[in-house]
GROMACS .gro file of C-alpha atoms in nm:
model
  116
    1MET     CA    1   1.852   1.011  -1.457
    2THR     CA    2   1.482   0.965  -1.381
    3ASP     CA    3   1.358   1.124  -1.062
    4TYR     CA    4   1.146   0.937  -0.806
    5LYS     CA    5   0.817   1.109  -0.895
    6THR     CA    6   0.853   1.027  -1.265
    7LEU     CA    7   0.936   0.665  -1.181
    8LYS     CA    8   0.627   0.636  -0.959
    9GLU     CA    9   0.406   0.780  -1.234
   10ARG     CA   10   0.554   0.535  -1.486
   11GLN     CA   11   0.493   0.242  -1.251
   12ARG     CA   12   0.131   0.350  -1.198
   13LYS     CA   13   0.075   0.366  -1.574
   14ILE     CA   14   0.221   0.020  -1.622
   15ALA     CA   15   0.028  -0.133  -1.330
   16SER     CA   16  -0.304   0.003  -1.451
   17ASP     CA   17  -0.264  -0.070  -1.824
   18ALA     CA   18  -0.471  -0.382  -1.898
   19SER     CA   19  -0.313  -0.412  -2.244
   20LEU     CA   20   0.030  -0.490  -2.098
   21PRO     CA   21   0.142  -0.840  -1.994
   22LEU     CA   22   0.030  -0.940  -1.646
   23THR     CA   23   0.387  -1.002  -1.529
   24ASP     CA   24   0.484  -0.642  -1.610
   25ARG     CA   25   0.175  -0.506  -1.439
   26LEU     CA   26   0.233  -0.718  -1.127
   27GLU     CA   27   0.597  -0.614  -1.105
   28ALA     CA   28   0.507  -0.245  -1.127
   29TYR     CA   29   0.221  -0.288  -0.878
   30GLU     CA   30   0.445  -0.472  -0.634
   31ASP     CA   31   0.701  -0.189  -0.653
   32ILE     CA   32   0.427   0.062  -0.573
   33PHE     CA   33   0.295  -0.157  -0.292
   34ASP     CA   34   0.641  -0.195  -0.135
   35SER     CA   35   0.738   0.170  -0.162
   36GLU     CA   36   0.410   0.337  -0.068
   37VAL     CA   37   0.232   0.103   0.173
   38TRP     CA   38   0.491  -0.095   0.366
   39ASP     CA   39   0.732   0.190   0.420
   40THR     CA   40   0.577   0.364   0.722
   41ASN     CA   41   0.784   0.520   1.000
   42LEU     CA   42   0.893   0.359   1.324
   43SER     CA   43   0.939   0.603   1.610
   44ARG     CA   44   1.117   0.526   1.933
   45ALA     CA   45   0.890   0.573   2.236
   46ARG     CA   46   1.152   0.683   2.491
   47ASN     CA   47   0.903   0.822   2.744
   48ILE     CA   48   0.712   0.492   2.753
   49GLU     CA   49   1.043   0.304   2.779
   50ARG     CA   50   1.140   0.506   3.087
   51GLU     CA   51   0.792   0.484   3.241
   52PHE     CA   52   0.774   0.105   3.219
   53GLY     CA   53   1.143   0.015   3.238
   54LEU     CA   54   1.161  -0.116   2.882
   55ARG     CA   55   1.490  -0.138   2.694
   56GLN     CA   56   1.355  -0.036   2.350
   57LEU     CA   57   1.004   0.027   2.224
   58TYR     CA   58   0.911   0.142   1.877
   59LEU     CA   59   0.570   0.254   1.752
   60LYS     CA   60   0.472   0.221   1.388
   61PHE     CA   61   0.292   0.522   1.241
   62GLU     CA   62   0.034   0.389   0.994
   63GLY     CA   63  -0.081   0.742   0.910
   64GLY     CA   64   0.207   0.746   0.660
   65ASN     CA   65   0.021   0.508   0.429
   66PRO     CA   66  -0.140   0.658   0.117
   67THR     CA   67  -0.489   0.687   0.271
   68GLY     CA   68  -0.362   0.741   0.625
   69THR     CA   69  -0.481   0.407   0.761
   70GLN     CA   70  -0.343   0.059   0.826
   71LYS     CA   71  -0.619  -0.075   0.601
   72ASP     CA   72  -0.407   0.009   0.296
   73ARG     CA   73  -0.199  -0.301   0.363
   74ILE     CA   74  -0.482  -0.549   0.316
   75ALA     CA   75  -0.649  -0.348   0.041
   76PHE     CA   76  -0.332  -0.343  -0.171
   77ALA     CA   77  -0.274  -0.715  -0.103
   78GLN     CA   78  -0.630  -0.796  -0.213
   79ALA     CA   79  -0.601  -0.583  -0.525
   80MET     CA   80  -0.277  -0.761  -0.613
   81ASP     CA   81  -0.452  -1.095  -0.566
   82ALA     CA   82  -0.739  -0.982  -0.789
   83LEU     CA   83  -0.488  -0.873  -1.053
   84ARG     CA   84  -0.307  -1.209  -1.035
   85ARG     CA   85  -0.634  -1.397  -1.075
   86GLY     CA   86  -0.729  -1.196  -1.382
   87TYR     CA   87  -1.024  -1.011  -1.232
   88ASP     CA   88  -1.116  -0.672  -1.371
   89ALA     CA   89  -1.315  -0.539  -1.074
   90MET     CA   90  -1.336  -0.538  -0.696
   91THR     CA   91  -1.643  -0.488  -0.478
   92VAL     CA   92  -1.651  -0.401  -0.110
   93ALA     CA   93  -1.912  -0.310   0.148
   94THR     CA   94  -1.777  -0.064   0.402
   95CYS     CA   95  -1.866   0.227   0.622
   96GLY     CA   96  -1.537   0.413   0.606
   97ASN     CA   97  -1.164   0.390   0.564
   98TYR     CA   98  -1.154   0.044   0.416
   99GLY     CA   99  -1.357   0.155   0.114
  100VAL     CA  100  -1.116   0.440   0.050
  101ALA     CA  101  -0.820   0.204   0.076
  102VAL     CA  102  -0.975  -0.050  -0.162
  103ALA     CA  103  -1.072   0.221  -0.410
  104LEU     CA  104  -0.714   0.353  -0.418
  105ALA     CA  105  -0.558   0.006  -0.443
  106ALA     CA  106  -0.796  -0.091  -0.725
  107ALA     CA  107  -0.730   0.233  -0.912
  108VAL     CA  108  -0.353   0.178  -0.893
  109ALA     CA  109  -0.401  -0.177  -1.026
  110GLY     CA  110  -0.630  -0.059  -1.306
  111LEU     CA  111  -0.928  -0.245  -1.163
  112ARG     CA  112  -1.284  -0.118  -1.152
  113CYS     CA  113  -1.402  -0.070  -0.794
  114LEU     CA  114  -1.753  -0.070  -0.654
  115VAL     CA  115  -1.784   0.053  -0.296
  116TYR     CA  116  -2.113   0.006  -0.114
   0.00000   0.00000   0.00000
């Protein structure tokens, strides 16, 4: 049986291999996207619930994303769109976290990335 780490590495190789069919690459990329970016923790905020008389309040911790920021969500979605459209590169102007998120998402998709 294949362990999780080996499966993730295999998916990354498939997603970034431009010689493979686009459908295979997109499927692998989508699996990576779903498992690494969307799957951040929800924590119950019991103290805030008590303080404000709320029944249930949950906070989403975006620091669990690959680059530690919520910007991974849009970066991975944009890289997937670029992959679907047949582009081979992404360009972004940024002054911080967004550039890191786009660079990672592009690398996973096998796209060239220029960050300014």
